[in-house]
Tab-separated table of C-alpha atoms in Angstrom:
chain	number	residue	atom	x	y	z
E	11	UNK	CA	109.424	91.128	105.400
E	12	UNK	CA	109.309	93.235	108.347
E	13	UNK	CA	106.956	96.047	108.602
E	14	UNK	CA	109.038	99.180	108.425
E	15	UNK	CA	107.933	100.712	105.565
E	16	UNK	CA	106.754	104.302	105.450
E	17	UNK	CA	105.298	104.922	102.222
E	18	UNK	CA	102.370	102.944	100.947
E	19	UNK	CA	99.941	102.606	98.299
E	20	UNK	CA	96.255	104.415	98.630
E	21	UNK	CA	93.322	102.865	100.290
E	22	UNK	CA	91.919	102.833	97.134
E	23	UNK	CA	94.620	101.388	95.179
E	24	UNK	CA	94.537	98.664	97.637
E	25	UNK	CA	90.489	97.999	97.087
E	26	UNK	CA	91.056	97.738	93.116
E	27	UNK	CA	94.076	95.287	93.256
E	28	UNK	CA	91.897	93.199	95.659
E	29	UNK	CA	88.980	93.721	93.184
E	30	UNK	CA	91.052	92.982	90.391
E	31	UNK	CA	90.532	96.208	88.295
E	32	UNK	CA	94.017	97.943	88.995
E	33	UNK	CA	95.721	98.050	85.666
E	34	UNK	CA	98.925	95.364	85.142
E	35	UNK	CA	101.744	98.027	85.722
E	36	UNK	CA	100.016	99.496	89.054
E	37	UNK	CA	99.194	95.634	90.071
E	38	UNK	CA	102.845	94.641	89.864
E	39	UNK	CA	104.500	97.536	92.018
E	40	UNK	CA	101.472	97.323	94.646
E	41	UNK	CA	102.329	93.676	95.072
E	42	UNK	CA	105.981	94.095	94.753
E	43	UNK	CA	105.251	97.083	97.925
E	44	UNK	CA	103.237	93.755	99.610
E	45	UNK	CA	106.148	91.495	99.960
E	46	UNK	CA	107.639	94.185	102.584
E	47	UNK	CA	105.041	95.781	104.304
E	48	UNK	CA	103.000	93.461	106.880
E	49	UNK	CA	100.007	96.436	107.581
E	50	UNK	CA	99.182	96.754	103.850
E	51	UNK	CA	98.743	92.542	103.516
E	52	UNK	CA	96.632	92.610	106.264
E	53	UNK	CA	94.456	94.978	104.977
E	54	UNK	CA	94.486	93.205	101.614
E	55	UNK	CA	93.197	90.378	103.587
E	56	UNK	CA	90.244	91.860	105.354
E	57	UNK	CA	90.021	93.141	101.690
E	58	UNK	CA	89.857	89.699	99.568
E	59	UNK	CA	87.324	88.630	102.268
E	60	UNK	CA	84.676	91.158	101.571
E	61	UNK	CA	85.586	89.597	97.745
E	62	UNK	CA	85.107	86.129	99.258
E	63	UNK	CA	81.248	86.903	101.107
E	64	UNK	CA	80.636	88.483	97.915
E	65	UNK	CA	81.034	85.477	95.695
E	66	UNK	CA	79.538	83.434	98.177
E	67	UNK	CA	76.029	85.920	98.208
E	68	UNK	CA	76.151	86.191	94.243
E	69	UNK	CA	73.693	85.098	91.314
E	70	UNK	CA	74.312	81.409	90.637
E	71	UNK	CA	73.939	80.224	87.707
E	72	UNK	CA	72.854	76.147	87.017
E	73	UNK	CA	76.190	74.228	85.155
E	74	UNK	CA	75.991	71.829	82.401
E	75	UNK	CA	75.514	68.485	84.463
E	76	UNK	CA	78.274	67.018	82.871
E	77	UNK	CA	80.816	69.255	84.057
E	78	UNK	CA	82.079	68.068	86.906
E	79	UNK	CA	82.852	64.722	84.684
E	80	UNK	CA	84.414	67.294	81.922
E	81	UNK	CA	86.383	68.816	84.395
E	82	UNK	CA	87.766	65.696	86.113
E	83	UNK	CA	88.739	64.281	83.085
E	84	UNK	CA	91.148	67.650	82.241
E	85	UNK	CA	92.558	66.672	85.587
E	86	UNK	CA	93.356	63.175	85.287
E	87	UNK	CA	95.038	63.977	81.693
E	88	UNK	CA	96.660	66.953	83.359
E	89	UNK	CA	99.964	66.595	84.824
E	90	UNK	CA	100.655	67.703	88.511
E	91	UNK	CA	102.476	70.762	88.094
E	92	UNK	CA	106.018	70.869	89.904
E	93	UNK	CA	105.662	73.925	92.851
E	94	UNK	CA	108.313	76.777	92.055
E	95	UNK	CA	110.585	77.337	94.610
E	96	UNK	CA	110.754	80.628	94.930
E	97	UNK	CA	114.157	81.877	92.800
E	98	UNK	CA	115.387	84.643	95.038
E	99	UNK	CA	113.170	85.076	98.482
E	100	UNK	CA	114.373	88.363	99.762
E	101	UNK	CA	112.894	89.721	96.037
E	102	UNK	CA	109.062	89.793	95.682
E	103	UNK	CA	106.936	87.120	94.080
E	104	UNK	CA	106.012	89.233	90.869
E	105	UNK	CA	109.343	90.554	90.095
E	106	UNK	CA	110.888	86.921	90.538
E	107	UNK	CA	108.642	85.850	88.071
E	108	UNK	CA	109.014	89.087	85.901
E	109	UNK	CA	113.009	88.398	85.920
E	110	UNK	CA	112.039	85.044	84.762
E	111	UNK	CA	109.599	85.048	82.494
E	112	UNK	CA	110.005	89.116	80.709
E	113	UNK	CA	113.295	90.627	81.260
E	114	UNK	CA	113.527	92.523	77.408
E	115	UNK	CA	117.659	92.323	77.786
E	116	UNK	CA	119.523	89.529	80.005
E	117	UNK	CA	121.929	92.830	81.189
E	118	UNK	CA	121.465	96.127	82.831
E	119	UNK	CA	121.999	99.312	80.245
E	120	UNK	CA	123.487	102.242	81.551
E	121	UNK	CA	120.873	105.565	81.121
E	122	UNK	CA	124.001	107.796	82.927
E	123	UNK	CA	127.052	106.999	84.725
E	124	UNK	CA	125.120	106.673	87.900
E	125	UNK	CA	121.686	104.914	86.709
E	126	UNK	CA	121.288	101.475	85.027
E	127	UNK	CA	117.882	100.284	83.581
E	128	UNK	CA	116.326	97.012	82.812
E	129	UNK	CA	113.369	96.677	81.077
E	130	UNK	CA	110.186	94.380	80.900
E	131	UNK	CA	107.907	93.323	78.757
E	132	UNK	CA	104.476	93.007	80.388
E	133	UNK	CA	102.187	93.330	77.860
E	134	UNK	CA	100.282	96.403	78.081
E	135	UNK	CA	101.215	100.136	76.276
E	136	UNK	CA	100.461	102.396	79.451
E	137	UNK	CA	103.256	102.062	81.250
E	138	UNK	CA	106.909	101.430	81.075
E	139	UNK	CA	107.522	98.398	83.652
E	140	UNK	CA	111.831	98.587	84.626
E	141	UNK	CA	114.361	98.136	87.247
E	142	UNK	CA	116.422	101.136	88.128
E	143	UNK	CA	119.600	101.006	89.607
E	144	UNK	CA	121.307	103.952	91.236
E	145	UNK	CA	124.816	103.368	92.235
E	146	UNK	CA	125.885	103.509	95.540
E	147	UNK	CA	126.272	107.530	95.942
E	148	UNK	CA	125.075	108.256	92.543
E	149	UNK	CA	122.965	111.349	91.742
E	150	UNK	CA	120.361	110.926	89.338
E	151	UNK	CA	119.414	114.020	87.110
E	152	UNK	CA	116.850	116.727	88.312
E	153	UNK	CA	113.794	115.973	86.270
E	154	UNK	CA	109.990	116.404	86.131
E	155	UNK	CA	106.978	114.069	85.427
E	156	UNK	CA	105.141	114.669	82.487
E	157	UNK	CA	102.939	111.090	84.199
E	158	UNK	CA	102.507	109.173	86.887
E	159	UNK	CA	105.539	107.098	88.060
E	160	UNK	CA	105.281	104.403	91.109
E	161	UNK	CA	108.227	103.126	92.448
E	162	UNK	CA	108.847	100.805	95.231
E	163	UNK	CA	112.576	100.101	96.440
E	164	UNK	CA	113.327	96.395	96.277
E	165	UNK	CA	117.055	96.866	97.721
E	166	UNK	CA	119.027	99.505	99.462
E	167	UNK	CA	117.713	103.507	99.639
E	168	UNK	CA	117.652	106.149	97.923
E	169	UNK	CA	116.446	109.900	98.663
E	170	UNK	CA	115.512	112.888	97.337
E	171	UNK	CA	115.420	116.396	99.104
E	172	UNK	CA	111.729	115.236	100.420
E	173	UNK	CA	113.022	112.472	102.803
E	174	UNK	CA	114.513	109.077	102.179
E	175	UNK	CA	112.510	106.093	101.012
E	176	UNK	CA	113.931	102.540	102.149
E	177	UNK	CA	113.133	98.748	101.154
E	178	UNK	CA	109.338	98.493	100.657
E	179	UNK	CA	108.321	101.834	100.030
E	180	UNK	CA	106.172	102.796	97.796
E	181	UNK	CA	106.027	106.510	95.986
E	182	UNK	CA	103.652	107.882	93.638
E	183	UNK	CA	105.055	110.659	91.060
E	184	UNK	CA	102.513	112.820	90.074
E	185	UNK	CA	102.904	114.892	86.603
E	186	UNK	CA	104.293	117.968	87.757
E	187	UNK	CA	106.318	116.389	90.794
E	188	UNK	CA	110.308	117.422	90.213
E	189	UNK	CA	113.167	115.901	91.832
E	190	UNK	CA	116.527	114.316	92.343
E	191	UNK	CA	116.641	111.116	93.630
E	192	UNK	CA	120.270	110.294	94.814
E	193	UNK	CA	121.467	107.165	95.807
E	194	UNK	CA	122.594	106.123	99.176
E	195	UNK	CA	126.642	106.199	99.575
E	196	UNK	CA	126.503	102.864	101.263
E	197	UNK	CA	125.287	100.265	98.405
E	198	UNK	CA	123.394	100.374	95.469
E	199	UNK	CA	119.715	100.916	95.287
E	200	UNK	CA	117.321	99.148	92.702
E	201	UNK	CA	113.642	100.214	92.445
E	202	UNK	CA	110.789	98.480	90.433
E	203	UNK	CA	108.762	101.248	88.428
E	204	UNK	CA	105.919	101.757	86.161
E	205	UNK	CA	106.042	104.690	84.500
E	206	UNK	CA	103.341	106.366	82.512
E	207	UNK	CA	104.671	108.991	79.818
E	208	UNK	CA	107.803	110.208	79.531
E	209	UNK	CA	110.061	112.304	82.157
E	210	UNK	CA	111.500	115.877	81.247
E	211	UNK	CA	115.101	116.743	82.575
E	212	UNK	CA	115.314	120.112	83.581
E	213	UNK	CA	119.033	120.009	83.939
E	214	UNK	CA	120.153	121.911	80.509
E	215	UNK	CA	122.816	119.219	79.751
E	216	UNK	CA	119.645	116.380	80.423
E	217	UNK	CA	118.758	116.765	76.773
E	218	UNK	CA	121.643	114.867	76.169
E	219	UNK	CA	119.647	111.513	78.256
E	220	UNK	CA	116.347	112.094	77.113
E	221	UNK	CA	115.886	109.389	74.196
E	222	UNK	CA	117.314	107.028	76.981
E	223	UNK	CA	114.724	107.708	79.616
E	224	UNK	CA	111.719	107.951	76.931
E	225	UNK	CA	108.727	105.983	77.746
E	226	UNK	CA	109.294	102.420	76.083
E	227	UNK	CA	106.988	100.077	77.141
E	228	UNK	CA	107.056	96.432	75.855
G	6	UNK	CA	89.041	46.780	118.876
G	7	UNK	CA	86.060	48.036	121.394
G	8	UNK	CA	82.643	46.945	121.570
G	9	UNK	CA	81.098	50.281	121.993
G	10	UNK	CA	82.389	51.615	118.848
G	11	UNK	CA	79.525	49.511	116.605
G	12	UNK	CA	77.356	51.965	118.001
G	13	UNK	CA	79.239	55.075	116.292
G	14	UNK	CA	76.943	56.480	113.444
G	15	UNK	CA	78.866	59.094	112.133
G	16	UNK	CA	80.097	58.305	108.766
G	17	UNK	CA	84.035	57.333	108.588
G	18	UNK	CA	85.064	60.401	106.146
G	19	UNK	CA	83.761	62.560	108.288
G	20	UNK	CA	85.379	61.173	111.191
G	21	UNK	CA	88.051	61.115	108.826
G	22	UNK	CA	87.891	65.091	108.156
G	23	UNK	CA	87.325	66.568	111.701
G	24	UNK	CA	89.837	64.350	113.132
G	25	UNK	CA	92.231	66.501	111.470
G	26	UNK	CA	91.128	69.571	113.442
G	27	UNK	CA	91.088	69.855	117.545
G	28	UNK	CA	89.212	71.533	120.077
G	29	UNK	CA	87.207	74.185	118.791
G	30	UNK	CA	88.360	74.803	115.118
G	31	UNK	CA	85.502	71.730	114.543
G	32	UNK	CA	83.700	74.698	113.723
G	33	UNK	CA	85.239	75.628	111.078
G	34	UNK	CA	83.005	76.003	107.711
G	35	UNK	CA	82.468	72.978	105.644
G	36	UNK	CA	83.521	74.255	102.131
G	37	UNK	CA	86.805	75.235	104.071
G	38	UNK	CA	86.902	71.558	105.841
G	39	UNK	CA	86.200	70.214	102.197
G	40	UNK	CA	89.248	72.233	100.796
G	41	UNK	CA	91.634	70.924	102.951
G	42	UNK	CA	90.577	67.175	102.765
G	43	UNK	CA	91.151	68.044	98.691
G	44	UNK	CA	94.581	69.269	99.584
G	45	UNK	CA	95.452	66.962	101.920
G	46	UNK	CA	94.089	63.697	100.351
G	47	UNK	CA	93.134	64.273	96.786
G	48	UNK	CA	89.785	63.417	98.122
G	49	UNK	CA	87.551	63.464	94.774
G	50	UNK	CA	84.543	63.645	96.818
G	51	UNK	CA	85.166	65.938	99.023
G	52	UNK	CA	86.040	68.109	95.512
G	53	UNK	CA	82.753	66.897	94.064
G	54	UNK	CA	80.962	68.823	96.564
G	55	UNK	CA	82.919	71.859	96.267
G	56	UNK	CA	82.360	72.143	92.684
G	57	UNK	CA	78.923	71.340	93.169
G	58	UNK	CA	78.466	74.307	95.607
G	59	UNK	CA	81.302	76.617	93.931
G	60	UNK	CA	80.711	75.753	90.015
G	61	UNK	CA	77.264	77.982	89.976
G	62	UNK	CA	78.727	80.930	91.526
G	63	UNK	CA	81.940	80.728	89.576
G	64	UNK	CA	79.212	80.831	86.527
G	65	UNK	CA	77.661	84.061	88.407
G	66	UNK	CA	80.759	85.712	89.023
G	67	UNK	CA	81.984	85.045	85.158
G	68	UNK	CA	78.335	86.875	84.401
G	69	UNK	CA	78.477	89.761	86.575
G	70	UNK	CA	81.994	91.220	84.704
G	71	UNK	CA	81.235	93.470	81.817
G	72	UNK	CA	84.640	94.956	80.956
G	73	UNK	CA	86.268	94.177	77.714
G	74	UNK	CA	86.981	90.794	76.528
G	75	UNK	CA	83.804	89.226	77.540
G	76	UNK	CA	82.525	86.825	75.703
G	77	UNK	CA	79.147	84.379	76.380
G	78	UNK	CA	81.053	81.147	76.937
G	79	UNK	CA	83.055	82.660	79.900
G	80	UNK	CA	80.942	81.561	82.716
G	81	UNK	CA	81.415	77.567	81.762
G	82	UNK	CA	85.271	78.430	80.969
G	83	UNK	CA	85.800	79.803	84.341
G	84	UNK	CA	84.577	77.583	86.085
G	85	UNK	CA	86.398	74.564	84.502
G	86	UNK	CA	90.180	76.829	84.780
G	87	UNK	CA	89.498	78.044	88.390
G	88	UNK	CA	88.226	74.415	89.527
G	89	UNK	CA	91.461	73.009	87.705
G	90	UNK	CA	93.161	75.440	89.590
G	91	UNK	CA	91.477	74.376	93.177
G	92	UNK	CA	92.979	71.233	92.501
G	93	UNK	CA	96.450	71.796	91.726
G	94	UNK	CA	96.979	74.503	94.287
G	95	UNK	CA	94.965	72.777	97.110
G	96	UNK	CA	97.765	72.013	98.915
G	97	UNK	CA	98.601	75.285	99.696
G	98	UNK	CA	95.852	76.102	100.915
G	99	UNK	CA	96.175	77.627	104.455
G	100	UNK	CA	93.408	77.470	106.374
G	101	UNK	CA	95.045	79.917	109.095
G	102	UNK	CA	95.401	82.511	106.416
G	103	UNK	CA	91.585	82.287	104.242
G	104	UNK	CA	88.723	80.454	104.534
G	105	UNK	CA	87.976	78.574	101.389
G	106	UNK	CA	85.558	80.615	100.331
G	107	UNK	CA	87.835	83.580	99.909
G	108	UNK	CA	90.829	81.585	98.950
G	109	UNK	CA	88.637	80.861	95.884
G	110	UNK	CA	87.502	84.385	95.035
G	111	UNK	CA	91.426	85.301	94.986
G	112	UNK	CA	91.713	82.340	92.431
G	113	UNK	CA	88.534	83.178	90.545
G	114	UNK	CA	89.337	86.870	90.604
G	115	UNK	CA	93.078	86.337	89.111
G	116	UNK	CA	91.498	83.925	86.243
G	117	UNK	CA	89.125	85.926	85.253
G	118	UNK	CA	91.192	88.676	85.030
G	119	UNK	CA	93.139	86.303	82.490
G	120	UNK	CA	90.839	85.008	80.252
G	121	UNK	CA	89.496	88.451	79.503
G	122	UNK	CA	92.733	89.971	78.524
G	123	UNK	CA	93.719	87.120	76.612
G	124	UNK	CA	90.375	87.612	74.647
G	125	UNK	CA	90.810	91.672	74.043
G	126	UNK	CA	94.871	91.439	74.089
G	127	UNK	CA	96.257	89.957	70.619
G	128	UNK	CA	99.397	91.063	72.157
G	129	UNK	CA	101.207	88.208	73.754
G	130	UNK	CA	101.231	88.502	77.526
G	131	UNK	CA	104.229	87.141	79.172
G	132	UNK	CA	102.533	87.471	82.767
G	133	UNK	CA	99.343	86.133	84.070
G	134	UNK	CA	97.622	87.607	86.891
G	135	UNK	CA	98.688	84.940	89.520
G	136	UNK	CA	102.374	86.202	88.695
G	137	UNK	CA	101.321	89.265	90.885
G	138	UNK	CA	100.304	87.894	94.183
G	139	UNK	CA	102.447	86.206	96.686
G	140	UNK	CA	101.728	84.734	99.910
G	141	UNK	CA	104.341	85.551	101.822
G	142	UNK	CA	104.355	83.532	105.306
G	143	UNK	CA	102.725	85.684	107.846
G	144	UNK	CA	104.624	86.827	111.455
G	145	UNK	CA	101.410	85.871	113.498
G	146	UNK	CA	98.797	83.211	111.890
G	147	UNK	CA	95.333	83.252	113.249
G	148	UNK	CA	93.627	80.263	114.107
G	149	UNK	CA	90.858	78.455	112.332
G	150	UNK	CA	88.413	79.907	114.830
G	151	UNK	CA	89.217	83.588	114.418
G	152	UNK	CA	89.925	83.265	110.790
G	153	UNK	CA	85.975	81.865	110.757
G	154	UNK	CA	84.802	84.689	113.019
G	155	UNK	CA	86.299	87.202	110.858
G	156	UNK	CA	84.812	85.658	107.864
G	157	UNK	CA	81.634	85.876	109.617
G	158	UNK	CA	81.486	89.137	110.774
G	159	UNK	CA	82.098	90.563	107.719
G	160	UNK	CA	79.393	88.281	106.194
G	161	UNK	CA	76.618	89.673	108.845
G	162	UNK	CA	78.328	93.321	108.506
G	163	UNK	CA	78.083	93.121	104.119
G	164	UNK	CA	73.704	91.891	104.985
G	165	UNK	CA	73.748	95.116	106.739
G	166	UNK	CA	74.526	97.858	104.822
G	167	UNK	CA	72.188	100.652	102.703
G	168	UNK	CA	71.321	99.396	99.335
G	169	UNK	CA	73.917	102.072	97.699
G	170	UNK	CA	76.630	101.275	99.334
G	171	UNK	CA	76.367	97.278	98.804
G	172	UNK	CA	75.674	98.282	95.308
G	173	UNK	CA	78.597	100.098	94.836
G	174	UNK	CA	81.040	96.558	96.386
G	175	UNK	CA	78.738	94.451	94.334
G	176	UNK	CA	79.861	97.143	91.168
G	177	UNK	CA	83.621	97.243	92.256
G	178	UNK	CA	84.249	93.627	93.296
G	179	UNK	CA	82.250	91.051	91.273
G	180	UNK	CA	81.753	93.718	88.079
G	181	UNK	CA	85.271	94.290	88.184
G	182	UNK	CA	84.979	98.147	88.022
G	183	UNK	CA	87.437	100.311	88.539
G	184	UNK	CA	86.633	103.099	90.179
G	185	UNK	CA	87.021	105.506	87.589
G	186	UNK	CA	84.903	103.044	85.386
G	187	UNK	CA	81.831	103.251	88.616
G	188	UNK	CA	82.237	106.850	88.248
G	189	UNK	CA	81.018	107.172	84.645
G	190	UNK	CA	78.757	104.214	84.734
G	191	UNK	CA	76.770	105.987	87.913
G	192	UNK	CA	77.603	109.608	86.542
G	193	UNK	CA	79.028	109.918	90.339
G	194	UNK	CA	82.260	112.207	90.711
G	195	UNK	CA	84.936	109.777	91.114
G	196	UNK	CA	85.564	111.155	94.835
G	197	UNK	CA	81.805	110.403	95.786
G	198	UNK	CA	82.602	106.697	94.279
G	199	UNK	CA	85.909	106.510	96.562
G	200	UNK	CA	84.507	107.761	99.543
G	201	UNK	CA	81.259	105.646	99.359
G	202	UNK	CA	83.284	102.119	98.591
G	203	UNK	CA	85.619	103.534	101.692
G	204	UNK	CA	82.075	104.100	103.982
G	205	UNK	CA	80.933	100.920	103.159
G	206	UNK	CA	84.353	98.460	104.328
G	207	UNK	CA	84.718	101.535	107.220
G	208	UNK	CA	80.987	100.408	108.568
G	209	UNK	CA	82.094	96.646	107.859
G	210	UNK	CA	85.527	97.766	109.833
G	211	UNK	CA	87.308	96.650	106.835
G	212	UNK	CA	88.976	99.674	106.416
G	213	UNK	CA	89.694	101.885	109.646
G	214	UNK	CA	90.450	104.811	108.529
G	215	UNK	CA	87.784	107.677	107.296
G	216	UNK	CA	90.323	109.226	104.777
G	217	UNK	CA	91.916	108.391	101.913
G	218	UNK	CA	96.071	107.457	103.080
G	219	UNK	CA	98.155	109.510	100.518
């Protein structure tokens, strides 16, 4: 949790996941990107308080008078849930709880010799929600975006021939974007994506990967 | 025991409450004093007059969305799961990091969220909304005081600003519009939408810079 990142998510990216309207895969990999970066929650803060006057300033509207007796009664037949320890703490919140709760396979499938994917199931057609893992050194093929891809690194680096992009960073892949991401030599590097439609490998041997990397979501 | 303190007035709860607090964090807002004494103590009526001043605008908030999935028995829905939710998560409430009033929004906002996809999703969701935010532990806390100051000034700044641009917070944050949906709806291009949200949290210092961060 340090504050190191270098990449983040848009101002306005920021405003809609504070207002609640960012879409489920775009929510997940903005709040995976908050568990690193200390500059972006901050601003999330100043932004869930304009959220907070705003509820305090809006319409009310009178409640059934016997709601506060309906509502204690749900609480005294409710048990106390047990607080979750947090399973793995240097992972984010949200993709603890997606390796929990919506991993589609227990184990990591191999797309090529040098990238592994694992897939989730989140609930929503736009986007394909995974893991990727490049191995340490590995070289991932040259291809283009035919969507939008975000990725945030969750361990290690990885880089393409733009710059390198470390723990916490967050990219957005337009369609049109093409590149090579290549995996550090020094460990492996897993990144949380959402991807939108599916990528196009422009190396002529790719063909032979491209069911593998079609868009699946779950 | 001392003579002198037959004379106290104030009631013992309160005395109760505020002795929690030192110095000048007393000033801290009521609904956020009220929170803590519900985390702190399971104290019912202390949570009796939260709902009492929360449960209405829970209600509003539940009426102002429009997207899909709304339905007419969401406002009394909401505010019976977000209430239930005030209660169980009390505890960890931090009073360093939110004041209770936005503490709540970021509860109301998640739930709401919920209930609406459940109602246009037949699809079975494996992940509510909560799953996606985190509090990590933050490197420097802010006191009581500034936290309330904070909360303040953006209360006086948000009383302050041109009709079109609260319009356009009111549209994004208690609507729930995206900003591609506040485009069409106000047949605005969706960079006149951006930039006018952005000029509205820049003049409440929200947001310090003027353009968009790519």
């Amino acid at each position: 949790m340090n504050n190191s990142t270098n990449f983040h998510p848009t101002d306005s990216m920021l405003i809609e996941f504070s207002a609640g309207s960012l879409g489920v895969a775009p929510s997940i990999c903005v709040s995976a990107h908050l568990h690193f970066c200390a500059s972006c929650r901050a601003q999330l803060k100043r932004l869930d308080q304009v959220g907070g006057q705003l509820l305090g300033a809006s319409n009310s509207f009178a409640v059934d008078d016997d709601a506060f007796d309906k509502l204690m009664e749900k609480i005294d037949r409710a048990e106390e849930p047990v607080a979750q320890e947090n399973s793995n703490r240097k992972m984010p919140f949200s993709v603890n709880k997606l390796l929990s709760k919506a991993l589609v396979k227990d184990s990591w499938q191999r797309l090529t010799s040098s990238v592994a994917i694992a897939r989730f199931r989140t609930g929503q057609e736009e986007f394909e929600v995974a893991l990727h893992k490049i191995f340490a050194g590995g070289k991932t093929p040259k291809h283009d975006h035919h969507g939008l891809e975000y990725t945030v690194v969750l361990k290690g680096s990885f880089s393409d021939e733009h710059a390198v992009y470390r723990e916490g960073d967050f990219l957005v892949r337009k369609p049109g974007d093409i590149h090579q991401p290549m995996g550090a030599n020094n460990g492996d590097c897993i990144c949380l994506s959402a991807l939108s439609a599916p990528i196009k490998l422009t190396n002529p041997l790719g063909f032979l990967m491209q069911p593998w990397l079609r868009i699946n979501p779950m | 025991m001392q003579a002198n303190l037959t004379n106290s007035e104030a009631p013992p709860i309160m005395d109760e409450r505020i002795a929690i607090f030192s110095g000048a964090e007393k000033r801290s807002d009521q609904w956020t004093l009220l929170l803590i004494a519900v985390g702190q103590k399971r104290d019912r009526a202390a949570f009796a007059q939260l709902f009492k001043h929360f449960g209405p605008l829970l209600k509003g908030f539940a009426h102002a969305a429009r997207n899909e999935g709304w339905f007419p028995g969401l406002g009394d829905d909401l505010v019976q799961e977000v209430m239930i939710k005030v209660w169980q998560k009390a505890h960890g409430f931090n009073a360093e990091k939110a004041s209770a009033t936005t503490w709540i929004y970021t509860v109301a906002r998640n739930c709401r969220i919920d209930m609406l996809r459940r109602k246009s999703n037949t699809q079975h969701l494996p992940l509510e909304n909560e799953d996606f935010w985190s509090e990590p532990d933050e490197e420097t806390p802010i006191s009581i005081l500034q936290q309330k100051r904070s909360e303040d000034r953006v209360q006086t700044a948000l009383a302050q600003l041109p009709k079109e641009q609260d319009e356009i917070l009111r549209k994004v944050y208690l609507e729930g519009k995206s900003h591609a949906e506040a485009s069409e709806e106000l047949g605005l291009p969706l960079g006149t939408v951006k930039s006018r949200v952005r000029l509205a949290l820049q003049k409440m210092q929200i947001m310090i810079s003027a353009e968009e961060q790519e």
